[in-house]
Amino acid sequence: ETGVTQTPRHLVMGMTNKKSLKCEQHLGHNAMYWYKQSAKKPLELMFVYSLEERVENNSVPSRFSPECPNSSHLFLHLHTLQPEDSALYLCASSQDLQGRYGYTFGSGTRLTVV
Amino acid sequence: GENVEQHPSTLSVQEGDSAVIKCTYSDSASNYFPWYKQELGKRPQLIIDIRSNVGEKKDQRIAVTLNKTAKHFSLHITETQPEDSAVYFCAATHFGNEKLTFGTGTRLTIIP
């Protein structure tokens, strides 16, 4: 484990379901990120949080709702998703917003929307 | 904003040969360029990075070069081995920016 843990690893949900993805880091990092990775757009940035404050929402549909209750935890709440939302969702953290020491990624949640 | 282009999208190399992946960026203010390796089914991992105050950096079989004038940087892998097979992503940012901008990835296959 690299210090960034994501759960669940796999998730299958219907279009009317509500589910949440969880990310946890104990690296003492101050910034956390959600990325969507699909065949069409690898590593597409969704949200950026710094010290629990959202600093960027990269034009993500409102059916994706992030939450950062503290600097160690990041959630992505999902509701009424579409099949095209099926992808690998990666959480990452970095020491600071500039990511000058690189990002540490979690293993991802493989999401399938049916 | 920053735009990073990466080439080629796929690359097959005979084991033992060298592999080169190239990236260009658009924001002249960018000064930090990391490379990530993502093996099949695994998370991206930082393998090497370079800052704009140097032109080349090496770590065993991996090297990265940076040409700030031309705004491009490259990853070089020598004496390739089967375990080098993966998807490689370049990225760029500058201190004061909020995020890394990633390239679209290169799928490297090492042929035994």
PDB file of C-alpha atoms in Angstrom:
ATOM      1  CA  GLU A   1       0.000   0.000   0.000  1.00  0.00           C
ATOM      2  CA  THR A   2       1.247   3.452  -0.866  1.00  0.00           C
ATOM      3  CA  GLY A   3      -0.680   5.264   1.864  1.00  0.00           C
ATOM      4  CA  VAL A   4      -3.753   6.128  -0.206  1.00  0.00           C
ATOM      5  CA  THR A   5      -6.582   3.652   0.252  1.00  0.00           C
ATOM      6  CA  GLN A   6      -9.728   3.570  -1.841  1.00  0.00           C
ATOM      7  CA  THR A   7     -12.890   1.589  -1.199  1.00  0.00           C
ATOM      8  CA  PRO A   8     -14.611  -0.213  -2.680  1.00  0.00           C
ATOM      9  CA  ARG A   9     -12.280  -1.648  -5.332  1.00  0.00           C
ATOM     10  CA  HIS A  10     -15.180  -2.586  -7.570  1.00  0.00           C
ATOM     11  CA  LEU A  11     -18.718  -1.230  -7.720  1.00  0.00           C
ATOM     12  CA  VAL A  12     -21.663  -2.090  -9.921  1.00  0.00           C
ATOM     13  CA  MET A  13     -24.643   0.208  -9.623  1.00  0.00           C
ATOM     14  CA  GLY A  14     -27.883   0.873 -11.395  1.00  0.00           C
ATOM     15  CA  MET A  15     -28.696   4.251 -12.836  1.00  0.00           C
ATOM     16  CA  THR A  16     -31.140   5.029 -10.024  1.00  0.00           C
ATOM     17  CA  ASN A  17     -28.810   4.002  -7.190  1.00  0.00           C
ATOM     18  CA  LYS A  18     -26.929   6.220  -4.773  1.00  0.00           C
ATOM     19  CA  LYS A  19     -23.458   5.135  -3.751  1.00  0.00           C
ATOM     20  CA  SER A  20     -20.290   6.678  -2.371  1.00  0.00           C
ATOM     21  CA  LEU A  21     -16.619   6.162  -3.061  1.00  0.00           C
ATOM     22  CA  LYS A  22     -14.170   6.623  -0.220  1.00  0.00           C
ATOM     23  CA  CYS A  23     -10.546   7.697  -0.205  1.00  0.00           C
ATOM     24  CA  GLU A  24      -8.275   7.839   2.811  1.00  0.00           C
ATOM     25  CA  GLN A  25      -4.681   8.986   3.143  1.00  0.00           C
ATOM     26  CA  HIS A  26      -2.383   9.007   6.151  1.00  0.00           C
ATOM     27  CA  LEU A  27       0.592  10.626   4.493  1.00  0.00           C
ATOM     28  CA  GLY A  28       0.045  14.033   6.017  1.00  0.00           C
ATOM     29  CA  HIS A  29      -0.724  15.445   2.590  1.00  0.00           C
ATOM     30  CA  ASN A  30      -2.706  18.648   2.299  1.00  0.00           C
ATOM     31  CA  ALA A  31      -4.229  18.227  -1.155  1.00  0.00           C
ATOM     32  CA  MET A  32      -6.499  15.486  -2.499  1.00  0.00           C
ATOM     33  CA  TYR A  33      -7.887  14.852  -5.951  1.00  0.00           C
ATOM     34  CA  TRP A  34     -10.467  12.799  -7.795  1.00  0.00           C
ATOM     35  CA  TYR A  35      -9.574  11.606 -11.288  1.00  0.00           C
ATOM     36  CA  LYS A  36     -11.641   9.671 -13.778  1.00  0.00           C
ATOM     37  CA  GLN A  37      -9.755   7.262 -15.992  1.00  0.00           C
ATOM     38  CA  SER A  38     -11.467   5.876 -19.059  1.00  0.00           C
ATOM     39  CA  ALA A  39     -10.341   4.692 -22.449  1.00  0.00           C
ATOM     40  CA  LYS A  40     -11.480   7.916 -24.071  1.00  0.00           C
ATOM     41  CA  LYS A  41      -9.936  10.423 -21.644  1.00  0.00           C
ATOM     42  CA  PRO A  42      -7.174   9.001 -19.505  1.00  0.00           C
ATOM     43  CA  LEU A  43      -6.605  10.757 -16.167  1.00  0.00           C
ATOM     44  CA  GLU A  44      -9.338  13.363 -16.361  1.00  0.00           C
ATOM     45  CA  LEU A  45      -9.263  15.683 -13.345  1.00  0.00           C
ATOM     46  CA  MET A  46     -12.601  16.017 -11.580  1.00  0.00           C
ATOM     47  CA  PHE A  47     -12.087  17.762  -8.236  1.00  0.00           C
ATOM     48  CA  VAL A  48      -9.272  19.290  -6.216  1.00  0.00           C
ATOM     49  CA  TYR A  49      -9.325  19.840  -2.476  1.00  0.00           C
ATOM     50  CA  SER A  50      -6.769  21.699  -0.419  1.00  0.00           C
ATOM     51  CA  LEU A  51      -7.028  21.649   3.369  1.00  0.00           C
ATOM     52  CA  GLU A  52     -10.620  20.458   3.065  1.00  0.00           C
ATOM     53  CA  GLU A  53     -11.650  23.278   0.756  1.00  0.00           C
ATOM     54  CA  ARG A  54     -12.624  22.617  -2.824  1.00  0.00           C
ATOM     55  CA  VAL A  55     -10.377  24.655  -5.074  1.00  0.00           C
ATOM     56  CA  GLU A  56     -11.442  23.280  -8.421  1.00  0.00           C
ATOM     57  CA  ASN A  57     -14.457  21.681  -9.966  1.00  0.00           C
ATOM     58  CA  ASN A  58     -13.504  20.716 -13.459  1.00  0.00           C
ATOM     59  CA  SER A  59     -16.924  21.061 -15.110  1.00  0.00           C
ATOM     60  CA  VAL A  60     -18.135  17.817 -13.602  1.00  0.00           C
ATOM     61  CA  PRO A  61     -21.867  16.975 -13.795  1.00  0.00           C
ATOM     62  CA  SER A  62     -23.795  17.472 -10.584  1.00  0.00           C
ATOM     63  CA  ARG A  63     -24.524  13.736 -10.357  1.00  0.00           C
ATOM     64  CA  PHE A  64     -20.987  13.580  -8.907  1.00  0.00           C
ATOM     65  CA  SER A  65     -20.771  15.266  -5.507  1.00  0.00           C
ATOM     66  CA  PRO A  66     -17.466  15.398  -3.593  1.00  0.00           C
ATOM     67  CA  GLU A  67     -17.053  15.747   0.134  1.00  0.00           C
ATOM     68  CA  CYS A  68     -13.906  16.336   2.159  1.00  0.00           C
ATOM     69  CA  PRO A  69     -14.703  16.217   5.894  1.00  0.00           C
ATOM     70  CA  ASN A  70     -11.034  16.436   6.892  1.00  0.00           C
ATOM     71  CA  SER A  71      -7.623  16.446   5.290  1.00  0.00           C
ATOM     72  CA  SER A  72      -7.351  12.642   5.443  1.00  0.00           C
ATOM     73  CA  HIS A  73     -10.653  11.668   3.870  1.00  0.00           C
ATOM     74  CA  LEU A  74     -12.296  12.331   0.552  1.00  0.00           C
ATOM     75  CA  PHE A  75     -15.610  11.020  -0.709  1.00  0.00           C
ATOM     76  CA  LEU A  76     -17.309  10.995  -4.069  1.00  0.00           C
ATOM     77  CA  HIS A  77     -21.077  10.655  -3.817  1.00  0.00           C
ATOM     78  CA  LEU A  78     -22.780   9.218  -6.862  1.00  0.00           C
ATOM     79  CA  HIS A  79     -26.429   9.413  -7.866  1.00  0.00           C
ATOM     80  CA  THR A  80     -28.423   8.839 -11.043  1.00  0.00           C
ATOM     81  CA  LEU A  81     -25.324   7.974 -13.034  1.00  0.00           C
ATOM     82  CA  GLN A  82     -25.230   7.130 -16.733  1.00  0.00           C
ATOM     83  CA  PRO A  83     -23.584   4.135 -18.402  1.00  0.00           C
ATOM     84  CA  GLU A  84     -20.923   6.463 -19.827  1.00  0.00           C
ATOM     85  CA  ASP A  85     -19.833   7.177 -16.253  1.00  0.00           C
ATOM     86  CA  SER A  86     -18.420   3.675 -16.053  1.00  0.00           C
ATOM     87  CA  ALA A  87     -14.684   4.099 -15.510  1.00  0.00           C
ATOM     88  CA  LEU A  88     -11.857   3.755 -13.035  1.00  0.00           C
ATOM     89  CA  TYR A  89     -12.058   6.502 -10.401  1.00  0.00           C
ATOM     90  CA  LEU A  90      -8.706   7.327  -8.904  1.00  0.00           C
ATOM     91  CA  CYS A  91      -8.039   9.299  -5.784  1.00  0.00           C
ATOM     92  CA  ALA A  92      -4.671  10.990  -5.340  1.00  0.00           C
ATOM     93  CA  SER A  93      -2.988  13.117  -2.726  1.00  0.00           C
ATOM     94  CA  SER A  94      -0.017  15.430  -2.736  1.00  0.00           C
ATOM     95  CA  GLN A  95       2.003  17.274  -0.148  1.00  0.00           C
ATOM     96  CA  ASP A  96       0.841  20.612  -1.464  1.00  0.00           C
ATOM     97  CA  LEU A  97      -1.379  21.965  -4.201  1.00  0.00           C
ATOM     98  CA  GLN A  98       1.495  22.364  -6.575  1.00  0.00           C
ATOM     99  CA  GLY A  99       2.192  18.637  -6.510  1.00  0.00           C
ATOM    100  CA  ARG A 100       5.872  19.451  -6.739  1.00  0.00           C
ATOM    101  CA  TYR A 101       6.760  16.206  -5.019  1.00  0.00           C
ATOM    102  CA  GLY A 102       4.416  14.200  -7.159  1.00  0.00           C
ATOM    103  CA  TYR A 103       1.067  12.632  -6.532  1.00  0.00           C
ATOM    104  CA  THR A 104       0.391   9.406  -4.664  1.00  0.00           C
ATOM    105  CA  PHE A 105      -2.488   7.522  -6.223  1.00  0.00           C
ATOM    106  CA  GLY A 106      -4.879   5.044  -4.695  1.00  0.00           C
ATOM    107  CA  SER A 107      -5.678   1.761  -6.422  1.00  0.00           C
ATOM    108  CA  GLY A 108      -8.930   3.121  -7.753  1.00  0.00           C
ATOM    109  CA  THR A 109     -12.547   2.051  -7.782  1.00  0.00           C
ATOM    110  CA  ARG A 110     -13.682   0.298 -10.946  1.00  0.00           C
ATOM    111  CA  LEU A 111     -17.230   1.567 -11.420  1.00  0.00           C
ATOM    112  CA  THR A 112     -19.724  -0.066 -13.732  1.00  0.00           C
ATOM    113  CA  VAL A 113     -23.092   1.611 -14.282  1.00  0.00           C
ATOM    114  CA  VAL A 114     -25.776  -0.712 -15.609  1.00  0.00           C
TER     115      VAL A 114
ATOM    116  CA  GLY B   1      -4.442  26.676 -19.287  1.00  0.00           C
ATOM    117  CA  GLU B   2      -1.785  24.034 -19.773  1.00  0.00           C
ATOM    118  CA  ASN B   3      -2.091  21.496 -22.580  1.00  0.00           C
ATOM    119  CA  VAL B   4       0.141  18.425 -22.656  1.00  0.00           C
ATOM    120  CA  GLU B   5       0.462  16.230 -25.725  1.00  0.00           C
ATOM    121  CA  GLN B   6       2.105  12.828 -25.582  1.00  0.00           C
ATOM    122  CA  HIS B   7       3.427  10.594 -28.367  1.00  0.00           C
ATOM    123  CA  PRO B   8       3.283   7.856 -29.358  1.00  0.00           C
ATOM    124  CA  SER B   9       0.075   6.422 -27.950  1.00  0.00           C
ATOM    125  CA  THR B  10       1.428   2.891 -28.319  1.00  0.00           C
ATOM    126  CA  LEU B  11       4.998   1.648 -28.553  1.00  0.00           C
ATOM    127  CA  SER B  12       6.394  -1.862 -28.970  1.00  0.00           C
ATOM    128  CA  VAL B  13      10.065  -2.430 -28.313  1.00  0.00           C
ATOM    129  CA  GLN B  14      12.213  -5.539 -28.432  1.00  0.00           C
ATOM    130  CA  GLU B  15      13.547  -6.540 -25.044  1.00  0.00           C
ATOM    131  CA  GLY B  16      16.948  -4.966 -24.492  1.00  0.00           C
ATOM    132  CA  ASP B  17      16.323  -2.077 -26.857  1.00  0.00           C
ATOM    133  CA  SER B  18      15.607   1.507 -25.816  1.00  0.00           C
ATOM    134  CA  ALA B  19      12.233   3.229 -25.660  1.00  0.00           C
ATOM    135  CA  VAL B  20      11.572   6.947 -25.957  1.00  0.00           C
ATOM    136  CA  ILE B  21       8.306   8.715 -25.140  1.00  0.00           C
ATOM    137  CA  LYS B  22       7.880  12.391 -25.948  1.00  0.00           C
ATOM    138  CA  CYS B  23       5.665  15.122 -24.513  1.00  0.00           C
ATOM    139  CA  THR B  24       5.111  18.741 -25.384  1.00  0.00           C
ATOM    140  CA  TYR B  25       3.505  21.393 -23.220  1.00  0.00           C
ATOM    141  CA  SER B  26       1.987  24.766 -23.941  1.00  0.00           C
ATOM    142  CA  ASP B  27       2.420  26.854 -20.778  1.00  0.00           C
ATOM    143  CA  SER B  28       5.876  28.408 -20.695  1.00  0.00           C
ATOM    144  CA  ALA B  29       5.441  28.919 -16.936  1.00  0.00           C
ATOM    145  CA  SER B  30       5.466  25.159 -16.300  1.00  0.00           C
ATOM    146  CA  ASN B  31       8.512  24.134 -14.341  1.00  0.00           C
ATOM    147  CA  TYR B  32       7.815  20.675 -12.907  1.00  0.00           C
ATOM    148  CA  PHE B  33       7.495  17.594 -15.112  1.00  0.00           C
ATOM    149  CA  PRO B  34       6.812  14.180 -13.535  1.00  0.00           C
ATOM    150  CA  TRP B  35       6.392  10.823 -15.235  1.00  0.00           C
ATOM    151  CA  TYR B  36       4.048   8.127 -13.974  1.00  0.00           C
ATOM    152  CA  LYS B  37       3.986   4.415 -14.747  1.00  0.00           C
ATOM    153  CA  GLN B  38       0.746   2.479 -14.545  1.00  0.00           C
ATOM    154  CA  GLU B  39       0.949  -1.289 -14.802  1.00  0.00           C
ATOM    155  CA  LEU B  40      -2.128  -3.214 -15.844  1.00  0.00           C
ATOM    156  CA  GLY B  41      -4.743  -3.080 -13.120  1.00  0.00           C
ATOM    157  CA  LYS B  42      -2.570  -0.999 -10.812  1.00  0.00           C
ATOM    158  CA  ARG B  43      -2.317   2.601  -9.726  1.00  0.00           C
ATOM    159  CA  PRO B  44      -0.139   5.218 -11.443  1.00  0.00           C
ATOM    160  CA  GLN B  45       3.200   5.572  -9.681  1.00  0.00           C
ATOM    161  CA  LEU B  46       5.731   8.345  -9.918  1.00  0.00           C
ATOM    162  CA  ILE B  47       8.923   7.003 -11.499  1.00  0.00           C
ATOM    163  CA  ILE B  48      10.954  10.119 -12.204  1.00  0.00           C
ATOM    164  CA  ASP B  49      10.534  13.870 -12.376  1.00  0.00           C
ATOM    165  CA  ILE B  50      12.480  16.877 -13.535  1.00  0.00           C
ATOM    166  CA  ARG B  51      12.452  20.535 -12.657  1.00  0.00           C
ATOM    167  CA  SER B  52      13.106  23.321 -15.086  1.00  0.00           C
ATOM    168  CA  ASN B  53      16.481  24.232 -13.638  1.00  0.00           C
ATOM    169  CA  VAL B  54      18.026  21.065 -15.076  1.00  0.00           C
ATOM    170  CA  GLY B  55      18.096  19.638 -18.572  1.00  0.00           C
ATOM    171  CA  GLU B  56      18.469  15.946 -17.787  1.00  0.00           C
ATOM    172  CA  LYS B  57      17.999  13.570 -14.916  1.00  0.00           C
ATOM    173  CA  LYS B  58      18.874   9.882 -14.696  1.00  0.00           C
ATOM    174  CA  ASP B  59      17.853   7.066 -12.403  1.00  0.00           C
ATOM    175  CA  GLN B  60      19.404   3.749 -13.394  1.00  0.00           C
ATOM    176  CA  ARG B  61      17.795   2.741 -16.722  1.00  0.00           C
ATOM    177  CA  ILE B  62      15.408   5.689 -16.795  1.00  0.00           C
ATOM    178  CA  ALA B  63      16.246   9.219 -17.870  1.00  0.00           C
ATOM    179  CA  VAL B  64      14.233  12.332 -18.592  1.00  0.00           C
ATOM    180  CA  THR B  65      15.338  15.254 -20.724  1.00  0.00           C
ATOM    181  CA  LEU B  66      13.820  18.715 -20.853  1.00  0.00           C
ATOM    182  CA  ASN B  67      14.066  21.384 -23.539  1.00  0.00           C
ATOM    183  CA  LYS B  68      12.400  24.510 -22.162  1.00  0.00           C
ATOM    184  CA  THR B  69      12.950  26.505 -25.318  1.00  0.00           C
ATOM    185  CA  ALA B  70      11.077  23.982 -27.422  1.00  0.00           C
ATOM    186  CA  LYS B  71       8.703  23.136 -24.547  1.00  0.00           C
ATOM    187  CA  HIS B  72       9.159  19.416 -24.763  1.00  0.00           C
ATOM    188  CA  PHE B  73      10.412  16.691 -22.483  1.00  0.00           C
ATOM    189  CA  SER B  74      11.093  13.015 -23.046  1.00  0.00           C
ATOM    190  CA  LEU B  75      11.343   9.769 -21.123  1.00  0.00           C
ATOM    191  CA  HIS B  76      14.131   7.389 -22.098  1.00  0.00           C
ATOM    192  CA  ILE B  77      14.227   3.770 -20.959  1.00  0.00           C
ATOM    193  CA  THR B  78      17.350   1.806 -21.819  1.00  0.00           C
ATOM    194  CA  GLU B  79      17.898  -1.970 -21.781  1.00  0.00           C
ATOM    195  CA  THR B  80      14.166  -2.533 -21.610  1.00  0.00           C
ATOM    196  CA  GLN B  81      12.810  -5.490 -19.667  1.00  0.00           C
ATOM    197  CA  PRO B  82       9.396  -7.217 -19.692  1.00  0.00           C
ATOM    198  CA  GLU B  83       8.472  -5.495 -16.416  1.00  0.00           C
ATOM    199  CA  ASP B  84       8.741  -2.145 -18.195  1.00  0.00           C
ATOM    200  CA  SER B  85       5.505  -2.978 -20.031  1.00  0.00           C
ATOM    201  CA  ALA B  86       2.923  -0.476 -18.777  1.00  0.00           C
ATOM    202  CA  VAL B  87       1.171   2.771 -19.612  1.00  0.00           C
ATOM    203  CA  TYR B  88       3.346   5.819 -19.064  1.00  0.00           C
ATOM    204  CA  PHE B  89       1.930   9.300 -18.407  1.00  0.00           C
ATOM    205  CA  CYS B  90       3.790  12.570 -18.550  1.00  0.00           C
ATOM    206  CA  ALA B  91       2.535  15.644 -16.716  1.00  0.00           C
ATOM    207  CA  ALA B  92       3.339  19.307 -16.298  1.00  0.00           C
ATOM    208  CA  THR B  93       2.624  22.052 -13.805  1.00  0.00           C
ATOM    209  CA  HIS B  94       4.157  25.157 -12.334  1.00  0.00           C
ATOM    210  CA  PHE B  95       4.556  26.126  -8.714  1.00  0.00           C
ATOM    211  CA  GLY B  96       1.504  28.161  -7.813  1.00  0.00           C
ATOM    212  CA  ASN B  97      -0.745  26.088 -10.050  1.00  0.00           C
ATOM    213  CA  GLU B  98      -3.431  23.902  -8.541  1.00  0.00           C
ATOM    214  CA  LYS B  99      -3.020  20.740 -10.512  1.00  0.00           C
ATOM    215  CA  LEU B 100      -0.943  18.567 -12.761  1.00  0.00           C
ATOM    216  CA  THR B 101      -1.968  18.366 -16.393  1.00  0.00           C
ATOM    217  CA  PHE B 102      -1.450  14.859 -17.698  1.00  0.00           C
ATOM    218  CA  GLY B 103      -0.688  13.620 -21.184  1.00  0.00           C
ATOM    219  CA  THR B 104      -2.915  10.988 -22.744  1.00  0.00           C
ATOM    220  CA  GLY B 105      -0.547   8.131 -21.996  1.00  0.00           C
ATOM    221  CA  THR B 106       1.685   5.740 -23.945  1.00  0.00           C
ATOM    222  CA  ARG B 107       1.138   2.006 -23.801  1.00  0.00           C
ATOM    223  CA  LEU B 108       4.606   0.457 -23.895  1.00  0.00           C
ATOM    224  CA  THR B 109       4.907  -3.232 -24.721  1.00  0.00           C
ATOM    225  CA  ILE B 110       8.241  -5.006 -24.366  1.00  0.00           C
ATOM    226  CA  ILE B 111       8.531  -7.947 -26.733  1.00  0.00           C
ATOM    227  CA  PRO B 112      10.549 -10.854 -25.261  1.00  0.00           C
TER     228      PRO B 112
END
